[in-house]
Every structure is written in C-alpha cells, then in structure tokens.
Amino acid sequence: MSLFSNSKRKPKPAGVANGRLFMLELSGGRIHSMRPDGSERKVLVSDCRLPDGIVVDVGAKHIYWTNMGSTPSANDGTIERADIDGCNRKVIVPRGVTHTPKQIHLDKAGSKLYWSDREGMRVMRANLDGSNVETLVQTGQGDADVRDQTRWCVGITIDPKRKQFYWTQKGPDNGGLGCICRANIDMPEGQTAANRADIEVVFDDLPEPIDLELDLKNRVLYWTDRGDPPRGNTVNRASIDVEPHLGDVPEIVLTHLMEGIGIALDIPRNRMFVSDFAGSIYSARLDGSEKRDVLFAQGNLTGIAYADI
C-alpha cells in the first residue's frame, strides 16, 4: 500500500490559468513551449549548446536554462536567461565558471539559482543575475576523481522549510551506484564545500538517478531514474519527513520510460510531466495512474518545466 495520500483534486476551470510546458531538445539545441497536451508548440530559443535544465520565473516572466557546453574538460558550461517568450536572451553565468551544469532550480524567495555541475563534481548557486557564484558541495577534484561517475552531481532541488537542498549523484550507466543526498543550505561554520560534515545520504544503490522535484505541500520527493529496469527507467518518490534508512526502497510510480530525464510537477492539478532521452513527454497523476503520451520520438529531450502563465 502506498504511503502517500493523493486524493483527486478538481482542476481549475478552463481559462483560470494558461498552463505551459517548457521543453529542452538536446539534439536540436532548442527550447520549446507548448500546452500540456502538446498543442500550440513553438520554438522559443535556438542554438543552445547542449541544454539540460530549465526553470520558469513566472513573476519576472523569465526562463533560465543550463547549457552543458561541448567539452567538459574546458569548463565551458553556461547558464542563460531570456524572457518567457524567448526574447532578450542573455548569458548570466559565462564559460569558465561551471563545467557541465545540469538540472537548475529557482529559489524565488531566496533570490537564488541552484544547479548541479556533473564533471565539476559540485553543487552550485548564484544570484538571479548570475553574480556571486558559490560552490556548496564539492565531491571531488582533478582528473582521477572526474573519472569516478559516483561523484557526478546531476539533479537538484531545495526544501525551504527545513533549509536543506537535495541532489543526485548518478553513478556509472546502469551501475546501481547512484544516490540522493541532502545538506543544509547554510554552510556549517568553519567548513567548506569539500569537507562539510552535514551531508546525509537519503537513498543509495539506485540504478541511475537524474532529476529531482519536491512536492512541498505534501513533503514528497520525486525523481527520474534512467538506469535499467526494474528499478530504472522509472519515476520514484519518497517522503522527506520520514528519516531515511539506507537500503529502503522508494515507491516506483511510473515505469517503462526510455531513459527518464526531466520531471515537472503540477501539484494543484495532481499531475506530473516527464521527459525521456528517447524523445517522449508523458503526463500522469502523481501516483503514476492515467499515464498518457504528450509527445513521442521528438529527438533527445532533457529538462522540462511547467508554469501557469
């Protein structure tokens, strides 16, 4: 029996909100926007350099996204911002600051952007204009460490209530060595990103965990896993208010993805949207029921975001 209560919520009447999906097409270097059913699709931004993570600031009418860059060893990843219609595009974190930025998270209340840097082996954040870049977690240094994929940071989200952030370390492809960790947003006094002692492993021995999303209302963490079945190619969830025990198995709510990557939650309407590397977008209820295809075979898709605009 599921640990989670997902009573059916009534959707808002038509016209109350014009929900949009924002999708990253890695293979084409483009950002698309569309209705939640896949209609009214349009290209907002082109010529991105391997885009991976995206967030929407509805109040400011901005989108932010990460570009992994073309050469991880060159430290040439970037973060960009544009208006919600794709205009006024601007690089806010330039090359030379982050290696391969992956999922990105907007902390609107704290006026911060958080992201995971894969080959950089770190969790980072900056102001919304890209200034004051900080490293919060450093899992390794140098060429030898970067070859160890258990050090690669990919997904990111924050829990403002407990003042903690969560991230994934994916491990090698289908290796069963992935994990989800958390730490306090405030750095412990006298410690650094490389030696902070407040890091907890929430789940380990995961096939290949990727992106994270947090249902703050119900205190539930969701994530995609692109590893091998039966535990991989899935969407998983777990309560964040229950103390984790290593070896616990999270609840699998969605299966049969083709290398799941992006995930976006629409909590008021009890639904999620998931993108996979084979080019599909799916929608489903938060418990995984009523799964349906939104798009199919649309190139290599990475990040996805949902916003009421």
Coordinates of C-alpha atoms in Angstrom, one line a residue:
M1 CA 0.0 0.0 0.0
S2 CA 1.3 3.5 -0.8
L3 CA 2.5 5.7 2.0
F4 CA 1.1 8.7 0.2
S5 CA -2.4 10.2 0.0
N6 CA -3.3 11.5 -3.4
S7 CA -7.0 12.4 -3.2
K8 CA -8.2 13.6 -6.6
R9 CA -8.1 17.3 -6.8
K10 CA -10.6 19.1 -9.0
P11 CA -8.8 21.0 -11.8
K12 CA -9.3 24.7 -12.1
P13 CA -12.0 25.8 -14.5
A14 CA -10.8 26.5 -18.1
G15 CA -9.4 29.9 -18.5
V16 CA -8.3 30.4 -14.9
A17 CA -4.7 29.6 -15.9
N18 CA -2.9 29.0 -19.2
G19 CA -0.5 26.3 -18.3
R20 CA 2.6 25.9 -20.5
L21 CA 5.3 23.2 -20.7
F22 CA 8.8 24.3 -21.5
M23 CA 10.9 21.5 -23.0
L24 CA 14.6 21.2 -23.8
E25 CA 15.6 19.4 -27.0
L26 CA 19.2 18.5 -26.6
S27 CA 19.7 17.1 -30.1
G28 CA 18.4 20.2 -31.8
G29 CA 19.7 22.8 -29.2
R30 CA 16.3 24.3 -28.8
I31 CA 13.7 25.3 -26.2
H32 CA 10.1 24.6 -27.0
S33 CA 6.9 25.8 -25.3
M34 CA 3.5 24.1 -25.6
R35 CA 0.2 23.5 -24.0
P36 CA 0.2 20.5 -21.5
D37 CA -1.5 18.3 -24.2
G38 CA 1.3 19.1 -26.7
S39 CA -0.6 21.6 -28.8
E40 CA 0.4 25.1 -29.7
R41 CA 4.0 24.1 -29.8
K42 CA 6.6 26.7 -30.7
V43 CA 10.3 27.2 -30.6
L44 CA 11.4 29.9 -28.2
V45 CA 15.1 29.7 -28.3
S46 CA 17.6 28.1 -30.8
D47 CA 21.3 27.5 -31.0
C48 CA 21.7 26.3 -27.4
R49 CA 24.9 24.4 -26.5
L50 CA 23.5 21.1 -25.2
P51 CA 20.7 22.5 -23.0
D52 CA 19.9 20.3 -19.9
G53 CA 17.9 22.0 -17.2
I54 CA 15.2 24.7 -17.2
V55 CA 13.2 26.7 -14.7
V56 CA 10.5 29.4 -15.1
D57 CA 10.2 32.5 -13.0
V58 CA 6.5 33.4 -13.6
G59 CA 6.5 36.6 -11.7
A60 CA 9.5 38.1 -13.5
K61 CA 8.5 36.4 -16.8
H62 CA 11.9 34.8 -17.3
I63 CA 13.2 31.4 -18.2
Y64 CA 16.6 30.2 -17.1
W65 CA 18.4 27.2 -18.5
T66 CA 21.7 25.4 -18.4
N67 CA 24.0 24.6 -21.3
M68 CA 26.4 21.7 -20.7
G69 CA 28.9 23.0 -23.3
S70 CA 30.8 20.9 -25.8
T71 CA 33.9 20.0 -23.9
P72 CA 33.6 19.1 -20.2
S73 CA 37.3 19.4 -19.5
A74 CA 37.2 23.0 -20.8
N75 CA 34.9 24.2 -18.1
D76 CA 32.7 25.7 -20.8
G77 CA 29.2 25.3 -19.5
T78 CA 26.9 28.3 -19.2
I79 CA 23.6 29.5 -17.8
E80 CA 21.3 31.7 -19.8
R81 CA 18.2 33.8 -19.2
A82 CA 15.5 35.0 -21.6
D83 CA 12.1 36.5 -21.4
I84 CA 9.3 33.9 -21.2
D85 CA 8.7 34.4 -25.0
G86 CA 12.3 33.8 -25.8
C87 CA 13.3 37.4 -26.3
N88 CA 16.2 39.3 -24.6
R89 CA 18.4 36.3 -24.3
K90 CA 21.4 36.8 -22.1
V91 CA 24.3 34.7 -20.7
I92 CA 24.4 35.2 -16.9
V93 CA 26.9 32.6 -15.9
P94 CA 29.6 32.6 -18.7
R95 CA 32.1 30.0 -19.8
G96 CA 34.9 29.3 -17.3
V97 CA 32.7 29.2 -14.2
T98 CA 30.9 25.8 -14.4
H99 CA 31.8 22.6 -16.2
T100 CA 28.6 20.8 -17.2
P101 CA 25.6 22.4 -15.4
K102 CA 22.7 20.0 -15.3
Q103 CA 19.3 20.5 -13.6
I104 CA 18.7 24.0 -12.3
H105 CA 16.3 25.1 -9.5
L106 CA 14.8 28.5 -8.8
D107 CA 14.6 29.7 -5.2
K108 CA 12.5 32.7 -5.8
A109 CA 12.1 33.6 -2.1
G110 CA 15.9 33.5 -1.6
S111 CA 16.7 35.1 -5.0
K112 CA 19.0 32.3 -5.9
L113 CA 19.6 29.8 -8.7
Y114 CA 20.9 26.3 -7.7
W115 CA 22.4 23.8 -10.1
S116 CA 24.4 20.6 -10.2
D117 CA 27.6 20.5 -12.1
R118 CA 28.3 17.0 -13.4
E119 CA 32.0 16.8 -14.3
G120 CA 32.7 19.7 -12.0
M121 CA 31.6 17.3 -9.2
R122 CA 29.8 20.0 -7.3
V123 CA 26.5 21.7 -6.3
M124 CA 26.5 25.5 -7.0
R125 CA 24.3 28.5 -6.7
A126 CA 24.3 32.2 -7.7
N127 CA 22.1 35.3 -7.6
L128 CA 19.4 35.5 -10.2
D129 CA 21.6 37.8 -12.3
G130 CA 24.4 35.2 -12.2
S131 CA 26.5 37.1 -9.8
N132 CA 28.0 35.7 -6.5
V133 CA 28.6 32.2 -7.7
E134 CA 29.2 29.8 -4.8
T135 CA 30.1 26.1 -4.5
L136 CA 28.0 24.4 -1.8
V137 CA 29.3 20.8 -2.3
Q138 CA 32.5 19.6 -3.9
T139 CA 32.6 15.8 -4.3
G140 CA 36.0 15.5 -5.9
Q141 CA 38.9 17.3 -7.5
G142 CA 41.1 16.6 -10.5
D143 CA 41.2 14.1 -13.4
A144 CA 41.3 11.0 -11.4
D145 CA 38.1 11.9 -9.4
V146 CA 36.2 13.1 -12.5
R147 CA 36.5 9.6 -14.0
D148 CA 34.6 8.3 -11.0
Q149 CA 31.0 8.8 -12.0
T150 CA 29.7 8.2 -8.5
R151 CA 31.0 11.8 -7.8
W152 CA 28.9 13.3 -10.7
C153 CA 26.1 15.6 -9.4
V154 CA 23.1 15.9 -11.7
G155 CA 19.7 16.7 -10.1
I156 CA 18.9 19.5 -7.6
T157 CA 16.0 20.8 -5.5
I158 CA 15.6 22.6 -2.2
D159 CA 13.4 22.3 0.8
P160 CA 12.9 25.9 2.1
K161 CA 11.0 24.7 5.2
R162 CA 14.0 22.7 6.6
K163 CA 16.5 24.9 4.8
Q164 CA 18.0 21.9 3.0
F165 CA 18.9 21.1 -0.5
Y166 CA 18.9 17.7 -2.3
W167 CA 21.0 16.5 -5.2
T168 CA 21.6 13.3 -7.1
Q169 CA 25.0 11.6 -7.8
K170 CA 24.1 9.3 -10.7
G171 CA 27.0 6.8 -10.8
P172 CA 28.0 4.9 -13.9
D173 CA 25.5 4.0 -16.6
N174 CA 23.1 1.4 -15.1
G175 CA 25.6 0.8 -12.4
G176 CA 23.3 0.6 -9.3
L177 CA 25.7 3.0 -7.6
G178 CA 23.6 6.2 -7.7
C179 CA 22.5 8.1 -4.6
I180 CA 20.4 11.0 -3.4
C181 CA 22.0 13.3 -0.8
R182 CA 21.0 16.3 1.2
A183 CA 22.7 19.0 3.2
N184 CA 21.8 22.3 4.9
I185 CA 21.6 25.4 2.8
D186 CA 23.7 27.3 5.3
M187 CA 27.3 26.0 5.3
P188 CA 28.4 24.8 8.7
E189 CA 30.7 27.2 10.4
G190 CA 34.4 26.6 9.7
Q191 CA 33.7 24.0 7.0
T192 CA 33.9 24.1 3.2
A193 CA 32.2 22.6 0.2
A194 CA 34.8 19.8 0.2
N195 CA 34.7 18.9 3.9
R196 CA 31.3 19.8 5.2
A197 CA 30.1 17.2 7.7
D198 CA 26.3 17.7 7.4
I199 CA 25.8 15.7 4.2
E200 CA 23.3 12.8 4.5
V201 CA 22.8 10.0 2.0
V202 CA 19.0 9.7 1.7
F203 CA 18.9 6.8 -0.7
D204 CA 21.8 4.8 -2.2
D205 CA 22.3 1.8 -4.6
L206 CA 20.0 3.4 -7.1
P207 CA 20.3 2.5 -10.8
E208 CA 21.0 6.0 -12.2
P209 CA 19.0 8.8 -10.5
I210 CA 18.7 12.0 -12.5
D211 CA 16.4 15.0 -11.9
L212 CA 14.5 15.9 -8.7
E213 CA 11.3 17.7 -7.9
L214 CA 9.8 18.4 -4.5
D215 CA 6.1 18.5 -3.6
L216 CA 6.4 20.9 -0.8
K217 CA 2.7 20.8 0.1
N218 CA 2.8 17.0 0.7
R219 CA 6.5 16.8 1.6
V220 CA 7.3 14.2 -1.1
L221 CA 10.4 14.0 -3.2
Y222 CA 10.1 12.8 -6.8
W223 CA 12.9 11.8 -9.2
T224 CA 13.6 10.2 -12.5
D225 CA 16.0 7.2 -12.9
R226 CA 17.4 6.4 -16.4
G227 CA 19.0 3.1 -15.4
D228 CA 18.0 -0.4 -16.3
P229 CA 14.6 -1.9 -15.2
P230 CA 13.0 -2.9 -13.0
R231 CA 14.1 0.0 -10.7
G232 CA 15.4 2.1 -13.5
N233 CA 13.5 3.8 -16.4
T234 CA 11.2 5.0 -13.7
V235 CA 9.8 7.8 -11.7
N236 CA 10.2 7.3 -7.9
R237 CA 9.0 9.1 -4.8
A238 CA 9.6 9.1 -1.1
S239 CA 8.5 11.2 1.9
I240 CA 11.2 13.6 3.1
D241 CA 9.7 13.9 6.6
V242 CA 10.5 10.2 7.4
E243 CA 14.0 9.6 8.5
P244 CA 15.7 7.5 5.7
H245 CA 17.3 4.2 6.3
L246 CA 19.9 3.0 3.9
G247 CA 18.6 0.1 2.0
D248 CA 15.0 1.4 2.0
V249 CA 13.3 1.0 -1.4
P250 CA 11.4 4.1 -2.6
E251 CA 8.0 3.8 -4.2
I252 CA 8.1 3.5 -8.0
V253 CA 5.1 5.3 -9.5
L254 CA 5.9 5.3 -13.3
T255 CA 7.7 2.7 -15.4
H256 CA 8.6 2.0 -19.0
L257 CA 10.4 5.2 -19.7
M258 CA 13.2 5.3 -22.2
E259 CA 15.9 6.8 -20.1
G260 CA 13.9 9.2 -18.0
I261 CA 15.5 12.7 -17.5
G262 CA 13.2 15.7 -16.8
I263 CA 10.3 15.9 -14.4
A264 CA 7.9 18.7 -13.6
L265 CA 5.1 18.7 -11.0
D266 CA 1.7 20.5 -11.2
I267 CA 0.6 19.9 -7.7
P268 CA -2.8 21.8 -7.8
R269 CA -3.9 19.5 -10.6
N270 CA -2.4 16.4 -9.2
R271 CA -0.2 15.7 -12.2
M272 CA 3.4 15.3 -13.4
F273 CA 5.2 15.7 -16.7
V274 CA 8.2 13.6 -17.6
S275 CA 10.6 13.7 -20.5
D276 CA 12.9 11.0 -21.6
F277 CA 16.0 10.8 -23.8
A278 CA 14.2 8.8 -26.5
G279 CA 12.2 12.0 -27.2
S280 CA 8.9 11.4 -25.4
I281 CA 6.9 13.5 -22.9
Y282 CA 4.4 11.8 -20.6
S283 CA 1.8 13.1 -18.3
A284 CA 0.3 11.2 -15.3
R285 CA -1.3 11.7 -11.9
L286 CA 1.2 12.0 -9.1
D287 CA 0.5 8.4 -8.1
G288 CA 1.5 7.3 -11.7
S289 CA -2.0 6.5 -12.8
E290 CA -3.6 7.7 -16.0
K291 CA -0.3 7.9 -17.9
R292 CA -0.5 9.2 -21.4
D293 CA 1.8 10.3 -24.2
V294 CA 2.1 14.0 -24.8
L295 CA 4.8 13.8 -27.4
F296 CA 6.7 10.8 -29.0
A297 CA 10.1 10.5 -30.7
Q298 CA 11.0 14.2 -30.7
G299 CA 14.8 13.9 -30.6
N300 CA 16.7 13.7 -27.4
L301 CA 14.8 15.5 -24.6
T302 CA 16.3 16.6 -21.3
G303 CA 14.8 19.2 -18.9
I304 CA 11.2 20.1 -18.6
A305 CA 9.3 22.7 -16.7
Y306 CA 5.6 23.6 -16.1
A307 CA 4.2 27.0 -15.3
D308 CA 0.8 28.7 -15.1
I309 CA 1.2 31.8 -17.2

